[in-house]
């Protein structure tokens, strides 16, 4: 089963269905800024986000543009499955660093110390009210993640499904996004065999 | 296997007790598990609900011992070991897991999948952990996820667990947001001024196999759903949109109308905006007839564990024909149209709506018959 669209974002690579969007280089912050500019997003809130939220919003942007082109109802009938291993660890470490250094804490940092906040930012940007599930997994394509995707598709409200893998900590970052449409009901437990395509 | 989706084998550890029965009895007696303690960076003490260290037996990290104390109760409530049963899953609901590891300078050990894997091995839990981390709806969402696994034949049995500790990490965060109450939190009270944090662990088993429970099931799962506000990452919707959508969809799955709900155990954090949002949502949903309470005045907001431990306590009450008062709520005059429980009250039915809302704008609702 092939997704309708898939994007990949990692050092040197930002593609939609294998076609380059940008070539992000440098630190994660520099690389993510390059991707933001390449997408011409004009979304000032982006600059206030933590690294995980930026990564989620960026990698999802191309596939959600495809979804809109295909007539998807992002507000009511699109679900999000968010997967990650490190989650919000970058913000966790920063929150604790500030706490130890100053005896206080930063509200702007603390609000990002939950793994699902990137999905929250995504739902705000695209006005998505449907279900979203945030699972912490060692790898992007586990049997548990595929089961969760099938279950989200069982929700009678859901016709479109976006699956995200976002992982960022220190100098490493990696993200994938896929869009599945309403054509395949996914009732067969053998499907999908993979959430994220192995090819670029 | 066909038949209703059942919940049973409850286990929990709260600031008010080492079991569901102990915790409920303390709440029934009007006890509050929130205690003032000095807090670095704050002139005033903060009220925190902490579990008794004496009940945290076994080895390993404190978070694991907390989880183990609840899980062992669930295992003791089963007629067969989950380890011997095929098609059995384990779900962990948590926001921060073992965040103390990060506080101690080992951030890698605080990664949730790593913590869950270690805890699962140490506690001999079935299968690879499925870690739900959707902020403060994690516990309620974990029950919904488990029930869906059983409903749609993905799994036959699911152990649902929830855990969060009250650490400096979270206390300092909510403190910097000016979100902490000046005293014990007062959900749904007109004078509410913030939240109190607590800690807890809880667990239960979801299955269609009633024979799995040594003491029988405690509730039937009727339906559940989730919805997003798409409004703000740390403030609730002013219209209650995500919660309304979640409850609407849960009612639809259950084949019920709002009129069938006989009790609402709400999120009720004690913050002005959260409780106000719930008031709007419950009014929009036509739930004015159903008595509403929150348990956070008894032992605080237990974050990722909250939905799970509060569900168990609400079900336990309904099975005794009782809805507990919303501790701290003495006057709810500014919340017209909803029936906040200011005293314990006998219940007229056993259909429970449990709701949770969290950062990121997420909301979850489940319907159970106790």
Coordinates of C-alpha atoms in Angstrom, one line a residue:
Chain A
X1 CA 0.0 0.0 0.0
X2 CA 1.5 3.3 -1.1
X3 CA 0.8 6.6 0.6
X4 CA -0.6 9.4 -1.5
X5 CA 2.4 11.6 -0.6
X6 CA 5.5 11.3 1.6
X7 CA 8.1 13.7 2.7
X8 CA 11.5 13.3 4.3
X9 CA 13.6 15.8 6.2
X10 CA 17.1 15.0 7.5
X11 CA 20.5 16.6 7.2
X12 CA 21.0 17.5 3.5
X13 CA 17.6 16.1 2.5
X14 CA 14.1 17.7 2.3
X15 CA 11.9 15.9 -0.3
X16 CA 8.3 15.4 -1.3
X17 CA 7.8 12.0 -3.0
X18 CA 11.6 12.0 -3.7
X19 CA 11.7 15.4 -5.4
X20 CA 14.0 17.9 -3.6
X21 CA 12.4 20.8 -1.8
X22 CA 15.5 22.1 -0.2
X23 CA 19.0 21.0 0.9
X24 CA 19.1 21.8 4.6
X25 CA 22.6 22.2 5.8
X26 CA 24.4 23.4 9.0
X27 CA 23.1 23.1 12.5
X28 CA 19.5 21.8 13.1
X29 CA 18.3 25.4 13.6
X30 CA 20.0 26.6 10.3
X31 CA 18.7 23.5 8.4
X32 CA 15.1 24.0 9.7
X33 CA 15.2 27.7 8.7
X34 CA 16.3 26.7 5.2
X35 CA 13.3 24.4 4.9
X36 CA 11.0 27.0 6.2
X37 CA 12.2 29.5 3.6
X38 CA 12.0 26.9 0.9
X39 CA 8.3 26.3 1.7
X40 CA 7.6 30.1 1.7
X41 CA 5.3 29.5 4.7
X42 CA 4.9 33.0 6.1
X43 CA 3.9 31.7 9.5
X44 CA 5.5 33.9 12.2
X45 CA 4.5 31.5 15.0
X46 CA 7.0 29.1 13.6
X47 CA 9.9 31.1 15.0
X48 CA 8.6 30.7 18.6
X49 CA 8.4 26.9 18.4
X50 CA 10.9 24.5 19.8
X51 CA 12.9 22.2 17.5
X52 CA 10.5 19.3 17.7
X53 CA 7.5 21.4 16.8
X54 CA 9.4 23.1 14.0
X55 CA 10.4 19.7 12.6
X56 CA 6.8 18.4 12.8
X57 CA 5.3 21.4 11.2
X58 CA 7.9 21.5 8.4
X59 CA 7.8 17.8 7.5
X60 CA 4.0 17.8 7.5
X61 CA 3.6 20.9 5.4
X62 CA 4.2 19.4 1.9
X63 CA 2.0 16.4 2.5
X64 CA -0.8 18.5 3.9
X65 CA -0.6 20.8 0.9
X66 CA -1.1 17.6 -1.2
X67 CA -4.0 16.7 1.0
X68 CA -5.6 20.1 0.4
X69 CA -5.1 19.8 -3.3
X70 CA -6.9 16.5 -3.2
X71 CA -9.8 18.0 -1.3
X72 CA -9.1 16.6 2.1
X73 CA -11.2 18.0 5.0
X74 CA -8.4 18.8 7.3
X75 CA -10.7 20.3 9.9
X76 CA -13.0 17.4 10.5
X77 CA -11.8 14.1 8.8
X78 CA -8.1 14.0 9.1
X79 CA -6.3 12.2 11.9
X80 CA -2.6 12.5 12.9
X81 CA -0.4 9.7 14.3
X82 CA 2.7 11.2 15.7
X83 CA 5.7 8.9 16.5
X84 CA 9.0 9.7 18.0
X85 CA 11.8 8.3 20.2
X86 CA 13.4 11.3 21.8
X87 CA 10.2 13.3 21.8
X88 CA 10.7 16.7 23.4
X89 CA 14.0 15.8 25.1
X90 CA 15.7 18.9 23.6
X91 CA 13.2 21.2 25.3
X92 CA 13.3 19.0 28.5
X93 CA 17.1 19.5 28.7
X94 CA 16.8 23.3 28.1
X95 CA 14.0 23.6 30.7
X96 CA 16.2 21.9 33.3
X97 CA 19.3 23.9 32.3
X98 CA 17.4 27.2 32.8
X99 CA 15.9 25.9 36.1
X100 CA 19.4 25.0 37.4
X101 CA 21.1 28.1 36.1
X102 CA 18.6 30.7 37.3
X103 CA 16.5 29.0 40.0
X104 CA 13.5 29.7 37.9
X105 CA 12.1 28.4 34.7
X106 CA 11.0 29.8 31.3
X107 CA 7.4 29.6 30.3
X108 CA 8.3 29.7 26.6
X109 CA 10.5 26.6 27.1
X110 CA 8.3 24.7 29.5
X111 CA 5.2 24.7 27.3
X112 CA 7.2 22.6 24.8
X113 CA 8.2 19.9 27.3
X114 CA 5.5 17.5 26.1
X115 CA 6.0 15.2 23.1
X116 CA 2.6 16.0 21.6
X117 CA 3.0 19.8 21.5
X118 CA 4.4 19.6 17.9
X119 CA 1.2 17.9 16.9
X120 CA -0.7 20.6 18.7
X121 CA 1.2 23.3 16.7
X122 CA 0.3 21.3 13.5
X123 CA -3.4 21.2 14.3
X124 CA -3.4 24.9 15.0
X125 CA -1.7 25.8 11.8
X126 CA -4.0 23.7 9.7
X127 CA -7.2 24.0 11.8
X128 CA -7.4 20.2 12.4
X129 CA -9.9 19.1 15.0
X130 CA -9.8 15.4 14.4
X131 CA -8.1 12.8 16.5
X132 CA -4.4 12.8 17.1
X133 CA -2.4 10.1 18.9
X134 CA 1.2 10.6 20.0
X135 CA 3.1 7.3 20.6
X136 CA 6.7 7.1 21.7
X137 CA 8.5 4.3 19.9
X138 CA 12.1 3.2 19.4
X139 CA 11.6 3.1 15.6
X140 CA 9.2 4.6 13.1
X141 CA 7.8 1.5 11.6
X142 CA 6.8 -0.8 14.5
X143 CA 4.0 -3.3 14.6
X144 CA 2.4 -1.2 17.4
X145 CA 2.6 2.0 15.2
X146 CA 0.9 0.2 12.3
X147 CA -1.8 -1.0 14.6
X148 CA -2.4 2.5 15.9
X149 CA -2.7 3.7 12.3
X150 CA -5.3 1.1 11.5
X151 CA -7.2 2.0 14.6
X152 CA -7.2 5.7 13.8
X153 CA -8.6 4.8 10.4
X154 CA -11.5 3.0 12.2
X155 CA -12.8 6.2 13.6
X156 CA -15.9 7.0 11.5
X157 CA -14.9 10.6 11.3
X158 CA -11.5 9.9 9.8
X159 CA -11.0 9.6 6.0
X160 CA -7.4 11.0 5.8
X161 CA -4.5 10.0 7.9
X162 CA -1.1 11.7 8.4
X163 CA 1.6 9.8 10.0
X164 CA 4.7 11.6 11.3
X165 CA 8.0 10.4 12.6
X166 CA 10.0 13.2 14.2
X167 CA 13.2 12.8 16.1
X168 CA 15.5 15.6 17.1
X169 CA 18.1 15.9 19.8
X170 CA 21.5 17.7 19.9
X171 CA 22.9 17.7 16.4
X172 CA 20.8 14.9 14.9
X173 CA 17.3 15.3 13.3
X174 CA 15.2 13.1 11.2
X175 CA 11.6 13.3 10.1
X176 CA 9.1 11.6 7.8
X177 CA 5.5 12.3 7.0
X178 CA 3.1 10.3 4.9
X179 CA -0.5 10.9 3.8
X180 CA -3.0 8.2 3.4
X181 CA -6.4 8.9 1.7
X182 CA -9.9 7.5 2.0
X183 CA -9.5 4.9 -0.8
X184 CA -8.2 2.0 1.3
X185 CA -10.2 1.2 4.5
X186 CA -7.2 -0.7 6.0
X187 CA -9.4 -3.3 7.7
X188 CA -6.9 -6.1 6.9
X189 CA -4.6 -6.6 9.9
X190 CA -1.8 -7.4 7.5
X191 CA -1.9 -3.8 6.2
X192 CA -0.1 -1.6 6.1
X193 CA 3.1 -3.6 5.8
X194 CA 5.0 -0.3 6.3
X195 CA 3.9 3.1 7.3
X196 CA 6.8 5.0 5.8
X197 CA 8.1 4.1 2.3
X198 CA 11.7 2.8 2.4
X199 CA 12.6 4.6 -0.8
X200 CA 13.1 8.3 -1.0
Chain B
X1 CA -14.6 -13.5 21.0
X2 CA -17.8 -11.4 21.0
X3 CA -19.5 -9.6 23.8
X4 CA -19.0 -6.3 25.6
X5 CA -15.6 -4.8 26.2
X6 CA -14.9 -5.1 29.9
X7 CA -12.6 -3.3 32.3
X8 CA -11.3 -4.9 35.5
X9 CA -8.4 -5.8 37.7
X10 CA -7.9 -2.3 39.0
X11 CA -4.8 -1.2 40.7
X12 CA -3.7 2.2 41.9
X13 CA -1.4 4.2 44.2
X14 CA -2.4 7.7 45.0
X15 CA -1.4 10.3 47.6
X16 CA -4.5 9.1 49.6
X17 CA -3.9 5.3 49.6
X18 CA -2.0 2.3 48.4
X19 CA -5.1 0.8 46.6
X20 CA -8.3 1.9 44.9
X21 CA -10.3 1.0 48.0
X22 CA -8.0 2.9 50.3
X23 CA -7.9 6.0 48.1
X24 CA -11.7 6.0 47.7
X25 CA -12.3 5.5 51.4
X26 CA -10.1 8.5 52.2
X27 CA -11.9 10.6 49.6
X28 CA -15.2 9.6 50.9
X29 CA -14.1 10.6 54.4
X30 CA -13.2 14.0 53.0
X31 CA -9.5 13.7 53.3
X32 CA -7.2 15.8 51.1
X33 CA -3.8 14.4 50.1
X34 CA -2.3 17.8 49.1
X35 CA 0.3 19.0 51.6
X36 CA 2.2 22.4 51.6
X37 CA 5.8 22.2 51.0
X38 CA 8.5 24.8 50.4
X39 CA 9.4 25.3 46.8
X40 CA 12.7 26.7 45.5
X41 CA 12.0 29.9 43.7
X42 CA 8.7 30.5 45.4
X43 CA 8.1 32.6 48.6
X44 CA 4.9 30.8 49.3
X45 CA 4.7 27.0 49.8
X46 CA 3.0 24.9 47.1
X47 CA 0.5 22.1 47.8
X48 CA 1.6 18.8 46.3
X49 CA 0.1 15.3 46.4
X50 CA 2.8 12.7 47.0
X51 CA 2.5 9.0 47.4
X52 CA 3.6 7.3 50.6
X53 CA 7.2 6.0 50.0
X54 CA 6.4 3.0 52.1
X55 CA 4.2 1.5 49.4
X56 CA 6.8 1.8 46.7
X57 CA 8.3 -1.7 47.1
X58 CA 10.5 -3.6 44.7
X59 CA 13.6 -2.5 43.0
X60 CA 14.5 0.0 40.3
X61 CA 13.9 3.6 39.8
X62 CA 11.2 5.3 41.8
X63 CA 8.9 5.7 38.7
X64 CA 9.2 2.0 38.1
X65 CA 8.4 1.2 41.7
X66 CA 5.3 3.4 41.6
X67 CA 4.2 1.7 38.4
X68 CA 4.9 -1.7 39.9
X69 CA 2.9 -1.0 43.0
X70 CA -0.2 -0.5 40.8
X71 CA 0.5 -3.2 38.3
X72 CA 0.9 -5.9 41.0
X73 CA -2.6 -5.1 42.2
X74 CA -3.9 -5.7 38.7
X75 CA -2.0 -8.9 38.2
X76 CA -3.4 -10.1 41.5
X77 CA -6.9 -9.5 40.2
X78 CA -6.5 -11.8 37.3
X79 CA -7.4 -15.5 37.1
X80 CA -4.6 -16.1 34.6
X81 CA -1.3 -14.6 34.0
X82 CA -1.2 -12.1 31.1
X83 CA 2.2 -13.6 30.2
X84 CA 0.5 -16.8 29.3
X85 CA -2.1 -15.2 27.0
X86 CA -1.5 -14.6 23.3
X87 CA -2.6 -11.4 21.6
X88 CA -2.0 -9.4 24.8
X89 CA -0.6 -5.8 24.8
X90 CA 0.7 -3.4 27.3
X91 CA 0.0 0.4 27.1
X92 CA 1.8 3.0 29.3
X93 CA 0.3 6.4 29.6
X94 CA 2.7 9.0 30.9
X95 CA 3.9 12.6 30.2
X96 CA 7.3 12.5 31.7
X97 CA 8.0 8.9 32.8
X98 CA 11.3 8.8 34.7
X99 CA 12.1 12.5 34.3
X100 CA 14.2 12.3 37.5
X101 CA 16.9 10.7 35.3
X102 CA 17.1 13.9 33.4
X103 CA 17.2 15.9 36.6
X104 CA 20.2 13.7 37.6
X105 CA 22.1 14.4 34.4
X106 CA 21.2 11.3 32.4
X107 CA 18.7 12.7 29.7
X108 CA 19.0 9.6 27.6
X109 CA 17.5 7.4 30.4
X110 CA 14.5 9.8 30.5
X111 CA 13.5 8.9 26.9
X112 CA 10.1 7.4 27.3
X113 CA 10.6 4.3 25.1
X114 CA 13.8 3.4 27.0
X115 CA 12.1 3.9 30.4
X116 CA 9.1 1.8 29.3
X117 CA 11.2 -1.0 27.9
X118 CA 13.2 -1.3 31.1
X119 CA 10.1 -1.1 33.3
X120 CA 8.4 -3.7 31.2
X121 CA 11.2 -6.2 31.5
X122 CA 11.6 -5.5 35.3
X123 CA 7.9 -5.9 35.9
X124 CA 7.5 -8.9 33.6
X125 CA 4.8 -7.1 31.5
X126 CA 3.5 -8.6 28.3
X127 CA 4.7 -7.5 24.9
X128 CA 6.5 -4.3 23.7
X129 CA 5.3 -1.2 25.5
X130 CA 2.9 1.0 23.6
X131 CA 3.7 4.4 25.1
X132 CA 0.9 7.0 24.9
X133 CA 2.2 10.5 25.6
X134 CA -0.6 13.0 24.8
X135 CA -0.1 15.4 27.7
X136 CA -2.9 15.2 30.3
X137 CA -5.3 13.2 28.3
X138 CA -2.8 10.3 28.1
X139 CA -4.6 8.1 30.7
X140 CA -8.0 8.5 29.2
X141 CA -6.7 8.1 25.7
X142 CA -4.9 4.9 26.7
X143 CA -8.1 3.3 27.8
X144 CA -9.7 4.3 24.5
X145 CA -6.8 2.9 22.5
X146 CA -6.9 -0.3 24.5
X147 CA -10.7 -0.7 24.0
X148 CA -10.3 0.0 20.3
X149 CA -7.7 -2.7 20.1
X150 CA -10.1 -5.2 21.6
X151 CA -13.2 -3.8 19.7
X152 CA -11.5 -4.2 16.3
X153 CA -9.8 -7.5 17.0
X154 CA -6.2 -6.3 17.1
X155 CA -5.7 -7.7 20.6
X156 CA -7.7 -9.8 23.0
X157 CA -6.4 -8.4 26.3
X158 CA -4.7 -5.1 27.1
X159 CA -3.0 -4.1 30.3
X160 CA -3.4 -0.3 30.6
X161 CA -1.1 1.5 32.9
X162 CA -0.5 5.2 33.8
X163 CA 2.2 6.9 35.7
X164 CA 3.6 10.3 36.5
X165 CA 5.6 11.7 39.4
X166 CA 5.5 15.2 41.0
X167 CA 9.0 16.3 40.4
X168 CA 10.8 19.6 40.5
X169 CA 10.8 19.5 36.7
X170 CA 7.0 19.8 36.4
X171 CA 6.5 21.8 39.5
X172 CA 9.0 24.5 38.3
X173 CA 7.3 24.5 34.9
X174 CA 3.8 25.1 36.1
X175 CA 5.1 27.5 38.7
X176 CA 6.7 29.7 36.0
X177 CA 3.4 29.7 34.2
X178 CA 1.8 31.1 37.3
X179 CA -0.5 28.1 37.1
X180 CA -0.1 26.8 40.7
X181 CA -3.0 27.4 43.1
X182 CA -2.4 29.5 46.2
X183 CA -3.7 26.6 48.4
X184 CA -5.1 23.2 47.6
X185 CA -6.7 23.5 44.2
X186 CA -10.4 24.1 44.0
X187 CA -11.9 22.7 40.8
X188 CA -15.2 24.2 39.7
X189 CA -15.2 26.7 42.6
X190 CA -15.7 30.4 41.9
X191 CA -12.6 31.2 43.8
X192 CA -10.4 28.7 42.0
X193 CA -7.0 30.1 41.2
X194 CA -4.9 27.4 39.8
X195 CA -3.8 23.7 39.9
X196 CA -2.1 21.5 42.4
X197 CA 0.2 18.8 41.2
X198 CA 0.1 15.2 42.4
X199 CA 1.5 11.9 41.5
X200 CA -0.1 8.5 41.0
X201 CA 0.1 5.2 39.2
X202 CA -2.8 3.2 38.0
X203 CA -3.6 0.1 36.0
X204 CA -6.5 -2.0 34.7
X205 CA -7.1 -4.7 32.1
X206 CA -9.4 -4.4 29.1
X207 CA -10.8 -7.6 27.5
X208 CA -14.0 -9.3 26.4
X209 CA -13.1 -12.3 28.6
X210 CA -15.0 -11.8 31.9
X211 CA -13.5 -15.0 33.2
X212 CA -10.1 -13.3 33.2
X213 CA -11.1 -11.3 36.2
X214 CA -10.8 -13.0 39.6
X215 CA -13.4 -10.6 41.0
X216 CA -15.4 -9.9 37.9
X217 CA -15.3 -6.8 35.6
X218 CA -15.8 -3.4 37.1
X219 CA -17.2 -1.6 34.0
X220 CA -18.3 -2.0 30.5
X221 CA -16.7 0.2 27.9
X222 CA -19.3 1.9 25.7
X223 CA -17.3 4.3 23.5
X224 CA -14.6 6.9 23.3
X225 CA -13.1 9.5 21.1
X226 CA -10.6 12.3 20.9
X227 CA -10.7 15.9 19.5
X228 CA -8.4 18.8 19.1
X229 CA -9.1 22.5 19.9
X230 CA -6.7 23.6 17.1
X231 CA -6.5 26.8 19.1
X232 CA -3.6 27.2 21.5
X233 CA -0.8 24.9 22.8
X234 CA -1.2 25.8 26.5
X235 CA -4.6 27.4 26.8
X236 CA -8.0 25.7 26.4
X237 CA -10.4 26.7 23.6
X238 CA -12.8 29.4 24.6
X239 CA -15.6 27.5 23.0
X240 CA -14.7 24.0 24.2
X241 CA -14.6 22.9 20.6
X242 CA -12.2 20.0 20.9
X243 CA -14.0 18.6 24.0
X244 CA -17.4 19.0 22.4
X245 CA -16.2 17.1 19.3
X246 CA -14.6 14.3 21.5
X247 CA -17.8 13.8 23.6
X248 CA -20.0 14.0 20.6
X249 CA -18.0 11.3 18.8
X250 CA -17.8 9.2 22.0
X251 CA -21.6 9.3 22.4
X252 CA -22.0 8.4 18.7
X253 CA -19.8 5.3 19.1
X254 CA -21.6 4.3 22.2
X255 CA -25.0 4.8 20.5
X256 CA -26.1 7.1 23.3
X257 CA -27.3 10.7 23.6
X258 CA -26.2 13.1 26.3
X259 CA -29.4 12.4 28.2
X260 CA -28.2 8.9 29.0
X261 CA -25.1 10.2 30.9
X262 CA -25.7 10.0 34.6
X263 CA -22.4 11.3 35.9
X264 CA -19.5 13.3 34.5
X265 CA -16.0 13.0 36.0
X266 CA -14.4 16.0 34.5
X267 CA -10.8 17.0 34.0
X268 CA -11.4 19.9 36.5
X269 CA -7.9 21.2 37.1
X270 CA -8.9 24.1 39.2
X271 CA -7.5 26.6 36.7
X272 CA -9.9 29.5 35.8
X273 CA -9.7 28.7 32.1
X274 CA -9.8 24.9 32.0
X275 CA -12.8 24.7 34.3
X276 CA -14.5 27.5 32.4
X277 CA -13.9 25.7 29.1
X278 CA -15.4 22.5 30.5
X279 CA -18.4 24.5 31.7
X280 CA -19.0 25.9 28.2
X281 CA -18.5 22.5 26.6
X282 CA -20.8 20.6 29.0
X283 CA -23.4 23.3 28.5
X284 CA -23.1 23.0 24.7
X285 CA -23.4 19.3 25.0
X286 CA -26.6 19.3 27.0
X287 CA -25.0 17.7 30.0
X288 CA -26.5 20.1 32.6
X289 CA -28.5 17.2 34.1
X290 CA -25.5 15.1 34.9
X291 CA -23.7 15.7 38.2
X292 CA -20.1 16.8 37.6
X293 CA -17.1 16.4 39.8
X294 CA -13.3 16.5 39.7
X295 CA -11.0 14.6 42.0
X296 CA -8.0 16.9 41.7
X297 CA -9.0 18.7 44.9
X298 CA -8.3 15.4 46.7
X299 CA -4.8 14.6 45.4
X300 CA -3.9 17.0 42.7
X301 CA -3.3 16.7 38.9
X302 CA -1.5 13.5 38.3
X303 CA -0.9 14.4 34.6
X304 CA -0.5 11.3 32.4
X305 CA -2.0 9.0 35.1
X306 CA -4.9 11.3 35.8
X307 CA -7.4 9.9 33.3
X308 CA -6.8 6.4 34.4
X309 CA -6.8 6.8 38.1
X310 CA -9.8 9.1 38.0
X311 CA -11.7 6.6 35.8
X312 CA -11.1 3.9 38.3
X313 CA -12.2 6.0 41.3
X314 CA -15.4 7.2 39.5
X315 CA -16.3 3.7 38.5
X316 CA -15.6 2.5 42.1
X317 CA -18.0 5.1 43.4
X318 CA -20.8 4.3 40.9
X319 CA -20.6 0.7 41.8
X320 CA -21.4 1.8 45.3
X321 CA -24.1 4.1 44.1
X322 CA -22.2 7.2 45.1
X323 CA -20.8 10.3 43.4
X324 CA -18.2 12.1 45.5
X325 CA -18.3 15.8 46.0
X326 CA -15.8 17.9 44.0
X327 CA -13.5 18.8 46.9
X328 CA -12.8 22.5 47.1
X329 CA -15.9 23.5 45.2
X330 CA -18.1 25.4 47.7
X331 CA -19.7 27.8 45.3
X332 CA -20.1 27.4 41.6
X333 CA -22.4 30.4 41.0
X334 CA -20.4 31.5 38.0
X335 CA -20.9 28.1 36.3
X336 CA -24.6 28.1 35.7
X337 CA -26.2 25.3 33.8
X338 CA -24.0 22.5 35.1
X339 CA -24.6 20.5 38.3
X340 CA -21.3 20.6 40.3
X341 CA -21.3 18.1 43.2
X342 CA -20.8 20.1 46.4
X343 CA -21.7 17.2 48.5
X344 CA -21.5 13.4 48.1
X345 CA -24.7 12.2 46.3
X346 CA -26.3 8.9 45.5
X347 CA -26.4 8.2 41.8
X348 CA -29.5 7.6 39.8
X349 CA -27.6 5.6 37.2
X350 CA -24.3 4.1 36.3
X351 CA -23.4 5.7 32.9
X352 CA -20.1 7.6 33.4
X353 CA -18.6 10.2 31.0
X354 CA -14.9 10.7 31.8
X355 CA -13.2 13.6 30.1
X356 CA -9.7 14.9 30.0
X357 CA -8.0 17.9 28.3
X358 CA -4.4 18.8 27.9
X359 CA -1.7 21.0 26.5
X360 CA -1.5 20.9 22.8
X361 CA -5.3 21.5 22.7
X362 CA -6.1 17.8 23.0
X363 CA -9.3 16.4 24.6
X364 CA -10.5 12.8 25.2
X365 CA -13.8 11.4 26.3
X366 CA -14.8 7.9 27.2
X367 CA -18.2 6.4 28.3
X368 CA -18.4 3.5 30.7
X369 CA -21.2 1.6 32.4
X370 CA -20.2 0.7 36.0

